[in-house]
C-alpha cells in the first residue's frame, strides 16, 4: 500500500471508529491495524503486514466476492462492518477514489444470508422524555416500520415486555448530555440485560424538527397527522433517529421503508417475558422450539406467513370484534378442506414476496430472485380463484400481476444465475441487438473451431492445434517435430519446451470479434436487466400489499390446518368474566402423551369460582392443567380454535404466570427472592379481568413460611376488589384447602389418584374437593429410588404420622398451622389488605415469615 492510499484509509477510518473498515484493494477487502487483529482472530484469517514508510502495519484481507460469509460472522459476533468501495475506475496514475457505501450492523442488514427467513429482524430506537417512552422499530428487509408511546407509572415494565416481544437485534439510544454514553435509556438498556446490540446516536439526531423532516421524507405527505405521530412527540423523536441511522448505514433501504404506523399497547394483550416462557409460546423452557405452541400452530407455507403467525402469538388481541374477525376466517378454512389443501399447495410455491419486493426496489434483486418473484406472482390468480370458489368472505383485492410475470419470464432464461455476471441472464428473442451480437460471437467461434482442420490441411501439420489462454488469447500450437512446416504467415508468439505458439492476423481479427461482441453482449444484458428491474420496481407497492394479504391468508389457513389436525373447536368469546372449558387439553402435551391425554373441564368466574385451589401429588398433572387453561384462553384471543370439546372465553386483559421453582442462577437471585419478586409484580398489576396462574408459590422456602405466604397471596387476590382476578392456584400443601371454608369465592379441586395397596395410579382427572395428603414417597419410587430407601421412608412416615397424632391428642396448638388461637393467624385475618400497596403487602409477608421462623425455632428448642 502506498502512502497516499494509507492516508486515504486513515481519513476514512476516522469517520467510522466503531466499525471494522473493509477497504477495497483490488480483489480483496483489506483491514488494517486493530481491525486486522480482530478480523484475523475472529475469522481465522492469517494476519500479515505491509510496510509503509518503514513501519509494519498489521493487515488481514478477505476476497471481495466471498466477503459475505465473513461479514455475517463478524455481525453475529456483535461487530459493525463499514464497506469502503472504489468509486470510479483506477487509471493507473492517480489514487482511485474510495467511499463507504454501506455500514452493516445487526439491525440494518437485509441480505438474505444475514437474516432469518422465519422471523423479522428489527432495529429499534428508544427515547425517554417527559414521563413517556418513545419506541420505534423497523425491519429494513420488509420495510415494516412501527411506532408507539408508552406512558403511565409502569411504563418501564411495559417497555420491557415490548422489547421481549419485538426481540430487536439492535437498539438505538441517545448519547448523554455530556456526550459520554450515559443517557438514561442507555443505562436502562444495559441494565435490562437484553442481548441486543446497543448503538449510541448523537443527540441532534433525536431533535423534533430533524425527526419530522426525516419521517416526512419517507412519504409525499405534508404533515405527520396521517400517521398519528403528531400526538406522539416522543415516538416521533425515536422514529426520526431510526430513519437517520438507516440513512447513515443502509441508505438504499430508505426507498422501501414505509412511513411508521403508530399503534397503541392498549389494543393488545401485554405479555411479559416470563409468561411467554412459562407458557412455552415460542420455545419450551428447555429451549426446544418443537415443543412450543408456535410449533403446534405453525402450518404456514410461506416465510411471510410464518413471521406473521409468530407475531400474532406474541401479541394476542383483546377486542371481541377483532378476535371474531380472525375466528370467522379460520372457520371458513376449517369448513373448506379442499380449498385449504389447494391453497397450501399453491402457497408453497410462493417465495418471500415481502423481502423480494424490498430487494426489487433497492435494485439488489438477483436474476434468480427475479424469476422466483415472477413464478410467485403467477400463482396469485389461482389463489384468488380458489378463494372465490368457496365464497370466502375475505377482503381479497389482490392485484393482477400477469404483465409483470410475462415481462420477467419473457426476458430471463429459465435458469438465471444466482449472481450477476456469472452466466447468461437474458433469453434469446428478447432483444434483437443482443441476439445479433450473440450470433456474431457464435459465428466467429465456429470459424475458429473450423480453422484447426483448415490449417492442418493447408500446412500438413497433423497435430496442429488451436488453443486459448487468458494472456495471449487464441493461438496456433505446433510441436517441435513439425516446426519445419510452419508457413511464413504465422507470427511467433511464445516458445514452450516442446512446442511453439503462433498467431495470424486473421485469427486475431476473429478473436477480437468474439471478445468485443461478448463484452458488448454482457453490457447490453446488464442494461436490459436494469431496465427490467426499474420497470417492475414501480409495482413494488402493490406487491407489498399483496404480500401482506397472502401472509394473512397463510396464517388463517395455518390455524385452520392445526384445528383440523388436532380436533380443535371454535371458542365462544365474550366480554363477561366467565371461562368455561369442557374437555380441555394441553395443545403441546397432548401430542406427546403416549398413553392418551385425559381431557379436563374448567370453570372460572367472579361470583363463586374466582380462585381454584388445585391440590394433588407431584406428577399428577397440576402444572399441565394450569397451563392448559391459560393456553386455551390465549389461543382463543389470537383467533385460533382451541383444544377442547367446547370453550367459552370471557376475554382476559392479561395472563400472569408464576410457575415452578427454578433458580435464576444467571442473575444470582435465590429461588425465593425470584418467586417473591414475581408474585409482587402480579399482585401489583393484575385486574379483575386478568387470569392468574400460580404454580406452587412458597415452595422456595420452609413449609410454614411457604404456606403462610401462599395463603396471604390467595387472600389478597380474593379480598381486594382491584385484584379480583380469576386465579388458578396449584399447590402440594393440602393444608391450604381449608381456605375454601372461609373465602366464599375459593373452590377446591384435586387431581384424582387411585391407591392400589402401596401403589398410586394417576388418573389425570380434575375433580372437586381437596387432596388430604401428599404422595411424595410414591413419586420417589417412580423416580427409581432404591427399594430399601423407599421401605425405610415408609416406616419413618408411619412413625411421624403416629407422633403427629399423639401431639394432636396432647392438644399442642402451635403445630397446627390454622389454629385460630394463634396470634399470627389472627393478624393475618385482620390485615386490611385492600388498603395496602403491593410493597407493603410484601413487607408484611416478610415480617410474618420472620416471626413464623422464630416461632418454629422456639418450638424446636423449648
Ligand atoms: P404436577 O405439576 O402435578 O407435578 P405435571 O403437570 O408436571 O404434574 O404433569 C406430569 C406429567 O403428567 C406430564 O409431563 C404429562 O406427561 C402427564 N400429564 C399431565 N396431565 C396429563 C393429562 N391430562 N393426560 C395425560 N397425561 C398428563
Ligand atoms: Mg408441577
Coordinates of C-alpha atoms in Angstrom, one line a residue, residues 235-727:
X235 CA -42.3 8.4 19.4
X236 CA -41.6 10.9 16.7
X237 CA -38.1 11.5 18.0
X238 CA -37.4 7.8 18.0
X239 CA -38.8 7.3 14.6
X240 CA -36.6 10.2 13.3
X241 CA -33.4 8.8 14.9
X242 CA -34.2 5.5 13.3
X243 CA -34.6 7.0 9.9
X244 CA -31.3 8.9 10.4
X245 CA -29.5 5.8 11.3
X246 CA -30.7 3.8 8.3
X247 CA -29.7 6.6 6.0
X248 CA -26.2 6.6 7.5
X249 CA -25.8 2.8 7.3
X250 CA -28.0 1.4 4.6
X251 CA -29.3 4.4 2.5
X252 CA -30.8 2.1 -0.2
X253 CA -33.2 0.7 2.4
X254 CA -34.9 4.1 2.8
X255 CA -36.5 3.7 -0.6
X256 CA -38.6 0.8 0.8
X257 CA -39.1 1.9 4.3
X258 CA -42.8 2.7 4.8
X259 CA -43.8 5.6 7.0
X260 CA -44.3 4.5 10.6
X261 CA -47.6 3.1 11.5
X262 CA -48.5 4.0 15.1
X263 CA -50.1 1.5 17.4
X264 CA -51.4 1.5 21.0
X265 CA -50.4 -1.0 23.5
X266 CA -53.9 -0.9 24.9
X267 CA -55.2 -2.6 21.8
X268 CA -53.3 -5.8 22.6
X269 CA -52.8 -8.2 25.5
X270 CA -49.5 -7.4 27.2
X271 CA -47.4 -10.5 27.6
X272 CA -44.4 -10.4 29.9
X273 CA -41.4 -12.4 29.1
X274 CA -41.9 -14.7 32.0
X275 CA -45.4 -15.7 30.8
X276 CA -44.2 -16.1 27.3
X277 CA -41.6 -18.6 28.6
X278 CA -43.8 -20.2 31.2
X279 CA -46.5 -21.0 28.7
X280 CA -43.8 -22.1 26.2
X281 CA -45.2 -20.0 23.4
X282 CA -42.2 -19.8 21.1
X283 CA -40.0 -22.4 22.6
X284 CA -40.1 -24.8 25.6
X285 CA -38.5 -23.8 28.9
X286 CA -35.6 -26.0 27.9
X287 CA -35.2 -24.1 24.6
X288 CA -36.8 -26.7 22.3
X289 CA -38.7 -25.0 19.6
X290 CA -40.6 -28.1 18.5
X291 CA -42.3 -28.3 21.9
X292 CA -43.9 -24.9 21.7
X293 CA -47.4 -23.5 20.9
X294 CA -45.9 -21.9 17.8
X295 CA -44.7 -25.3 16.6
X296 CA -48.2 -26.8 17.0
X297 CA -50.0 -24.0 15.3
X298 CA -47.5 -23.2 12.5
X299 CA -48.5 -24.9 9.3
X300 CA -47.7 -21.8 7.3
X301 CA -46.4 -22.3 3.8
X302 CA -44.6 -19.0 3.3
X303 CA -41.9 -17.2 5.2
X304 CA -44.0 -14.1 5.4
X305 CA -46.9 -16.2 6.9
X306 CA -44.5 -17.7 9.4
X307 CA -43.3 -14.3 10.5
X308 CA -46.9 -13.0 10.9
X309 CA -48.1 -16.0 12.9
X310 CA -45.2 -15.6 15.3
X311 CA -46.2 -12.0 15.7
X312 CA -49.8 -13.0 16.3
X313 CA -48.9 -15.4 19.1
X314 CA -46.7 -12.8 20.7
X315 CA -49.4 -10.3 20.7
X316 CA -52.9 -11.6 21.5
X317 CA -55.9 -9.4 20.9
X318 CA -58.3 -8.1 23.5
X319 CA -61.2 -6.7 21.4
X320 CA -64.0 -9.1 20.8
X321 CA -64.5 -7.8 17.3
X322 CA -61.0 -8.3 16.1
X323 CA -60.9 -11.8 17.6
X324 CA -64.2 -12.7 16.0
X325 CA -62.8 -11.4 12.7
X326 CA -60.0 -13.8 12.8
X327 CA -62.1 -16.7 14.0
X328 CA -64.5 -16.2 11.2
X329 CA -61.8 -16.6 8.6
X330 CA -60.2 -19.6 10.3
X331 CA -63.6 -21.2 10.4
X332 CA -64.1 -20.7 6.6
X333 CA -60.9 -22.6 6.0
X334 CA -61.8 -25.3 8.5
X335 CA -65.1 -25.8 6.6
X336 CA -63.5 -25.8 3.2
X337 CA -60.9 -28.6 3.5
X338 CA -60.3 -29.0 -0.2
X339 CA -59.8 -25.3 -0.8
X340 CA -57.5 -25.2 2.2
X341 CA -55.4 -28.0 0.8
X342 CA -55.2 -26.3 -2.6
X343 CA -54.2 -23.0 -1.1
X344 CA -51.5 -24.6 0.9
X345 CA -50.1 -26.3 -2.2
X346 CA -50.2 -23.0 -4.1
X347 CA -48.6 -21.1 -1.3
X348 CA -45.7 -23.5 -1.1
X349 CA -44.7 -22.2 -4.4
X350 CA -44.8 -18.5 -3.3
X351 CA -41.5 -17.1 -2.2
X352 CA -40.9 -14.4 0.3
X353 CA -42.6 -11.6 -1.7
X354 CA -42.2 -9.1 1.1
X355 CA -38.4 -9.3 1.1
X356 CA -38.2 -9.8 -2.7
X357 CA -40.2 -6.6 -3.3
X358 CA -37.8 -4.9 -1.0
X359 CA -34.8 -6.1 -2.9
X360 CA -36.5 -5.2 -6.1
X361 CA -36.9 -1.5 -5.1
X362 CA -33.4 -1.4 -3.8
X363 CA -32.2 -3.0 -7.1
X364 CA -30.3 -5.6 -5.2
X365 CA -32.6 -8.4 -6.5
X366 CA -30.6 -11.1 -8.3
X367 CA -31.7 -12.6 -11.7
X368 CA -32.7 -15.8 -10.0
X369 CA -34.7 -14.0 -7.4
X370 CA -36.4 -12.0 -10.2
X371 CA -37.6 -15.3 -11.7
X372 CA -38.8 -16.6 -8.4
X373 CA -40.7 -13.3 -8.0
X374 CA -42.4 -14.0 -11.3
X375 CA -43.2 -17.6 -10.5
X376 CA -44.7 -16.5 -7.2
X377 CA -46.8 -13.7 -8.7
X378 CA -48.0 -16.2 -11.3
X379 CA -49.7 -18.2 -8.5
X380 CA -51.9 -15.3 -7.5
X381 CA -54.8 -15.7 -9.9
X382 CA -55.1 -19.4 -8.8
X383 CA -55.2 -18.2 -5.2
X384 CA -57.9 -15.6 -5.9
X385 CA -59.9 -18.2 -7.8
X386 CA -59.8 -20.8 -5.0
X387 CA -60.8 -18.1 -2.5
X388 CA -63.7 -17.0 -4.7
X389 CA -64.8 -20.5 -5.4
X390 CA -65.6 -21.3 -1.8
X391 CA -67.3 -18.0 -1.4
X392 CA -64.9 -16.8 1.3
X393 CA -65.6 -13.5 2.9
X394 CA -62.0 -12.4 2.7
X395 CA -61.3 -8.9 1.6
X396 CA -59.2 -10.1 -1.2
X397 CA -58.3 -7.3 -3.5
X398 CA -55.2 -9.0 -4.6
X399 CA -53.8 -7.3 -7.7
X400 CA -53.2 -8.9 -11.0
X401 CA -49.6 -9.1 -11.9
X402 CA -49.8 -11.0 -15.2
X403 CA -48.0 -8.3 -17.1
X404 CA -45.0 -8.4 -14.7
X405 CA -44.9 -12.2 -14.9
X406 CA -44.9 -12.1 -18.7
X407 CA -42.3 -9.4 -18.8
X408 CA -39.9 -11.3 -16.5
X409 CA -40.4 -14.7 -17.9
X410 CA -40.0 -13.5 -21.5
X411 CA -36.8 -11.6 -20.6
X412 CA -35.0 -14.1 -18.4
X413 CA -33.6 -17.5 -19.3
X414 CA -35.2 -20.5 -17.5
X415 CA -32.3 -20.9 -15.1
X416 CA -30.8 -17.4 -14.4
X417 CA -27.7 -17.2 -12.3
X418 CA -27.7 -16.5 -8.6
X419 CA -25.5 -13.5 -9.0
X420 CA -25.0 -11.1 -11.8
X421 CA -22.1 -11.5 -14.2
X422 CA -21.9 -15.3 -13.8
X423 CA -23.8 -16.6 -16.8
X424 CA -26.5 -15.8 -19.3
X425 CA -29.4 -13.8 -18.0
X426 CA -31.4 -12.7 -20.9
X427 CA -33.4 -15.1 -23.1
X428 CA -32.9 -15.4 -26.8
X429 CA -35.6 -13.4 -28.8
X430 CA -35.9 -10.7 -26.1
X431 CA -33.6 -8.2 -27.7
X432 CA -32.6 -8.1 -31.4
X433 CA -29.4 -6.4 -30.7
X434 CA -28.3 -8.9 -28.1
X435 CA -29.2 -11.8 -30.4
X436 CA -27.2 -10.2 -33.2
X437 CA -24.1 -9.9 -31.0
X438 CA -24.5 -13.4 -29.7
X439 CA -24.7 -14.9 -33.2
X440 CA -21.7 -12.8 -34.3
X441 CA -19.8 -14.3 -31.5
X442 CA -21.1 -17.8 -32.2
X443 CA -20.1 -17.5 -35.9
X444 CA -16.7 -16.3 -35.0
X445 CA -16.3 -19.2 -32.6
X446 CA -17.4 -21.6 -35.3
X447 CA -14.9 -20.1 -37.7
X448 CA -12.1 -20.6 -35.2
X449 CA -13.2 -24.1 -34.5
X450 CA -13.1 -24.9 -38.2
X451 CA -9.7 -23.3 -38.5
X452 CA -7.8 -26.2 -37.0
X453 CA -8.9 -28.6 -39.7
X454 CA -8.3 -26.0 -42.4
X455 CA -4.8 -25.2 -41.3
X456 CA -3.8 -28.8 -40.8
X457 CA -4.8 -29.4 -44.4
X458 CA -3.1 -26.3 -45.7
X459 CA 0.2 -26.9 -43.8
X460 CA 0.3 -30.7 -43.5
X461 CA 1.0 -30.4 -39.7
X462 CA -1.1 -33.3 -38.5
X463 CA -1.1 -32.4 -34.8
X464 CA -1.6 -28.6 -35.2
X465 CA -3.9 -27.4 -32.5
X466 CA -5.9 -24.2 -31.8
X467 CA -5.8 -23.2 -28.1
X468 CA -6.8 -20.3 -25.9
X469 CA -5.4 -18.7 -22.8
X470 CA -6.1 -15.6 -20.9
X471 CA -2.7 -13.9 -21.7
X472 CA -2.4 -14.5 -25.4
X473 CA -5.9 -15.2 -26.4
X474 CA -6.3 -17.7 -29.3
X475 CA -3.1 -19.2 -30.8
X476 CA -2.0 -22.0 -33.1
X477 CA 0.3 -24.6 -31.5
X478 CA 2.9 -26.6 -33.4
X479 CA 5.1 -29.2 -31.8
X480 CA 8.9 -29.0 -32.4
X481 CA 8.8 -32.1 -34.7
X482 CA 6.7 -30.1 -37.2
X483 CA 8.5 -26.8 -36.9
X484 CA 9.9 -27.0 -40.4
X485 CA 6.4 -27.0 -41.9
X486 CA 5.3 -23.7 -40.3
X487 CA 4.4 -21.2 -43.0
X488 CA 5.7 -17.6 -43.1
X489 CA 2.4 -16.0 -42.5
X490 CA 2.4 -17.4 -38.9
X491 CA 3.7 -14.9 -36.3
X492 CA 5.6 -16.4 -33.4
X493 CA 4.2 -15.5 -30.0
X494 CA 5.6 -17.9 -27.4
X495 CA 8.1 -20.7 -27.2
X496 CA 7.5 -23.7 -24.9
X497 CA 9.7 -26.7 -24.2
X498 CA 8.3 -29.0 -26.9
X499 CA 6.3 -26.6 -29.0
X500 CA 5.8 -23.1 -30.3
X501 CA 2.7 -20.9 -30.4
X502 CA 1.7 -18.7 -33.3
X503 CA -1.0 -16.3 -34.3
X504 CA -2.2 -15.0 -37.6
X505 CA -3.8 -11.6 -38.3
X506 CA -7.0 -13.3 -39.4
X507 CA -7.2 -15.3 -36.2
X508 CA -6.7 -12.1 -34.1
X509 CA -9.5 -10.4 -36.1
X510 CA -12.0 -13.2 -35.2
X511 CA -10.7 -13.2 -31.7
X512 CA -11.5 -9.5 -31.2
X513 CA -14.8 -10.0 -32.9
X514 CA -15.6 -12.7 -30.2
X515 CA -14.3 -10.6 -27.3
X516 CA -16.0 -7.4 -28.4
X517 CA -19.3 -8.9 -29.1
X518 CA -19.1 -10.8 -25.8
X519 CA -18.4 -7.7 -23.7
X520 CA -21.0 -5.8 -25.6
X521 CA -23.5 -8.5 -25.1
X522 CA -22.8 -8.5 -21.4
X523 CA -23.2 -4.8 -21.2
X524 CA -26.5 -5.0 -23.0
X525 CA -27.6 -7.8 -20.7
X526 CA -26.8 -5.7 -17.7
X527 CA -28.7 -2.8 -19.2
X528 CA -31.7 -4.9 -20.1
X529 CA -31.8 -6.3 -16.6
X530 CA -31.6 -2.9 -15.0
X531 CA -34.4 -1.6 -17.3
X532 CA -36.5 -4.6 -16.4
X533 CA -35.9 -4.1 -12.6
X534 CA -36.7 -0.4 -12.9
X535 CA -39.9 -1.1 -14.7
X536 CA -41.1 -3.6 -12.2
X537 CA -39.9 -1.7 -9.2
X538 CA -42.8 0.7 -9.9
X539 CA -45.2 -2.0 -8.9
X540 CA -43.4 -2.8 -5.6
X541 CA -46.0 -1.1 -3.6
X542 CA -48.7 -3.4 -4.9
X543 CA -46.5 -6.4 -4.4
X544 CA -46.1 -5.4 -0.8
X545 CA -49.7 -5.1 -0.1
X546 CA -50.4 -8.3 -1.8
X547 CA -47.7 -10.0 0.2
X548 CA -49.4 -8.8 3.3
X549 CA -52.7 -10.3 2.4
X550 CA -51.0 -13.6 1.3
X551 CA -49.3 -13.7 4.7
X552 CA -52.6 -13.2 6.4
X553 CA -54.3 -15.9 4.4
X554 CA -51.4 -18.2 5.1
X555 CA -52.0 -17.6 8.9
X556 CA -55.7 -18.3 8.7
X557 CA -55.0 -21.5 6.7
X558 CA -52.4 -22.5 9.1
X559 CA -54.6 -22.1 12.1
X560 CA -57.4 -24.0 10.3
X561 CA -55.0 -26.7 9.4
X562 CA -53.9 -27.1 13.1
X563 CA -57.6 -27.0 14.1
X564 CA -58.5 -29.9 11.8
X565 CA -55.4 -32.0 12.5
X566 CA -55.8 -31.8 16.3
X567 CA -59.5 -31.6 16.6
X568 CA -59.9 -28.1 18.0
X569 CA -63.2 -26.2 18.3
X570 CA -64.2 -22.6 17.8
X571 CA -64.3 -20.9 21.1
X572 CA -67.1 -18.6 22.0
X573 CA -65.5 -15.3 23.1
X574 CA -67.5 -12.9 25.2
X575 CA -66.9 -9.7 27.2
X576 CA -68.1 -11.2 30.5
X577 CA -65.8 -12.8 33.1
X578 CA -66.6 -16.5 32.7
X579 CA -64.1 -19.0 31.4
X580 CA -65.8 -22.3 30.8
X581 CA -63.9 -25.1 29.2
X582 CA -65.3 -28.6 28.6
X583 CA -62.9 -31.4 27.8
X584 CA -59.9 -29.1 27.5
X585 CA -56.5 -30.4 26.5
X586 CA -52.9 -29.1 26.6
X587 CA -52.1 -28.4 22.9
X588 CA -48.4 -29.5 23.2
X589 CA -48.6 -32.2 25.9
X590 CA -51.5 -34.0 24.3
X591 CA -49.3 -34.6 21.2
X592 CA -46.7 -36.4 23.3
X593 CA -48.9 -38.2 25.7
X594 CA -48.2 -41.8 24.8
X595 CA -51.0 -43.3 26.9
X596 CA -53.5 -40.8 25.7
X597 CA -54.3 -37.4 27.1
X598 CA -57.1 -37.1 29.7
X599 CA -59.3 -34.0 28.9
X600 CA -60.4 -31.8 31.8
X601 CA -63.1 -29.2 32.4
X602 CA -62.6 -25.8 33.9
X603 CA -64.9 -23.2 35.2
X604 CA -63.8 -19.7 36.5
X605 CA -65.9 -16.6 37.2
X606 CA -66.2 -13.7 39.6
X607 CA -69.1 -14.9 41.6
X608 CA -68.3 -18.3 43.0
X609 CA -65.2 -19.7 41.3
X610 CA -62.7 -16.9 41.3
X611 CA -59.8 -18.8 42.9
X612 CA -59.4 -22.5 42.2
X613 CA -57.0 -24.3 44.5
X614 CA -55.7 -27.4 42.9
X615 CA -54.0 -30.0 45.1
X616 CA -52.5 -33.3 44.3
X617 CA -49.3 -35.2 44.4
X618 CA -46.3 -34.4 42.4
X619 CA -46.5 -35.6 38.8
X620 CA -50.3 -35.8 39.0
X621 CA -50.8 -33.2 36.2
X622 CA -51.4 -29.9 38.1
X623 CA -48.9 -27.8 36.1
X624 CA -50.2 -29.2 32.9
X625 CA -53.8 -28.3 33.8
X626 CA -52.9 -24.7 34.8
X627 CA -51.0 -24.1 31.6
X628 CA -53.7 -25.7 29.5
X629 CA -56.4 -23.3 30.8
X630 CA -54.0 -20.3 30.2
X631 CA -53.1 -21.6 26.7
X632 CA -56.7 -22.2 25.6
X633 CA -57.5 -18.7 26.7
X634 CA -54.6 -17.3 24.9
X635 CA -55.2 -19.3 21.7
X636 CA -58.8 -18.0 21.7
X637 CA -57.5 -14.5 21.9
X638 CA -55.2 -14.8 18.9
X639 CA -58.1 -16.0 16.9
X640 CA -57.3 -19.7 16.9
X641 CA -59.6 -22.7 17.5
X642 CA -58.8 -24.4 20.8
X643 CA -58.1 -28.0 22.1
X644 CA -61.4 -28.7 23.8
X645 CA -64.9 -30.0 23.3
X646 CA -66.3 -26.6 23.9
X647 CA -64.9 -23.3 25.3
X648 CA -66.4 -20.1 26.4
X649 CA -63.8 -17.5 27.0
X650 CA -64.6 -14.2 28.8
X651 CA -61.8 -12.1 27.3
X652 CA -58.9 -11.5 29.7
X653 CA -56.9 -8.3 29.7
X654 CA -53.7 -10.2 30.7
X655 CA -52.4 -13.6 31.7
X656 CA -50.0 -13.6 34.6
X657 CA -48.0 -16.7 35.5
X658 CA -45.8 -17.7 38.3
X659 CA -44.6 -21.2 37.6
X660 CA -42.2 -23.6 39.1
X661 CA -39.3 -23.0 41.4
X662 CA -36.3 -22.7 39.2
X663 CA -33.4 -20.8 40.4
X664 CA -32.5 -17.9 38.3
X665 CA -28.8 -18.8 38.5
X666 CA -27.8 -16.3 35.8
X667 CA -28.8 -13.3 37.8
X668 CA -27.6 -14.7 41.1
X669 CA -31.0 -14.4 42.7
X670 CA -32.3 -17.0 45.1
X671 CA -35.3 -19.0 44.2
X672 CA -37.3 -17.5 46.9
X673 CA -36.4 -13.9 46.1
X674 CA -37.3 -14.5 42.4
X675 CA -40.6 -16.1 43.5
X676 CA -41.5 -13.2 45.7
X677 CA -40.5 -10.6 43.1
X678 CA -42.6 -12.2 40.5
X679 CA -45.5 -12.6 42.9
X680 CA -45.3 -9.0 43.9
X681 CA -45.4 -8.0 40.3
X682 CA -48.5 -10.0 39.7
X683 CA -50.2 -8.5 42.8
X684 CA -49.3 -5.0 41.6
X685 CA -50.6 -5.4 38.1
X686 CA -53.5 -7.8 37.9
X687 CA -57.0 -6.6 37.5
X688 CA -60.5 -8.3 37.8
X689 CA -60.2 -9.0 34.0
X690 CA -56.9 -10.9 34.4
X691 CA -56.1 -14.6 34.5
X692 CA -53.5 -15.5 37.1
X693 CA -51.7 -18.8 37.2
X694 CA -49.8 -19.5 40.4
X695 CA -48.0 -22.8 40.4
X696 CA -46.5 -23.8 43.7
X697 CA -45.7 -20.5 45.2
X698 CA -44.0 -20.5 48.5
X699 CA -42.0 -23.6 47.5
X700 CA -38.7 -21.9 47.7
X701 CA -38.8 -21.5 51.5
X702 CA -39.6 -23.6 54.5
X703 CA -43.0 -25.2 54.7
X704 CA -44.6 -22.9 57.2
X705 CA -43.2 -19.8 55.5
X706 CA -44.4 -21.1 52.2
X707 CA -47.9 -21.9 53.4
X708 CA -48.2 -18.5 55.2
X709 CA -47.2 -16.6 52.1
X710 CA -49.4 -18.7 49.8
X711 CA -52.4 -18.2 52.0
X712 CA -51.8 -14.4 52.3
X713 CA -51.5 -14.2 48.5
X714 CA -54.7 -16.0 47.9
X715 CA -56.5 -13.8 50.4
X716 CA -55.1 -10.7 48.8
X717 CA -56.3 -11.8 45.3
X718 CA -59.7 -12.8 46.8
X719 CA -60.5 -9.8 49.0
X720 CA -59.1 -6.9 47.1
X721 CA -61.6 -5.6 44.6
X722 CA -58.8 -4.1 42.4
X723 CA -57.0 -7.5 42.1
X724 CA -60.0 -9.8 42.0
X725 CA -58.5 -11.8 39.1
X726 CA -59.6 -15.3 38.1
X727 CA -56.9 -17.4 39.6

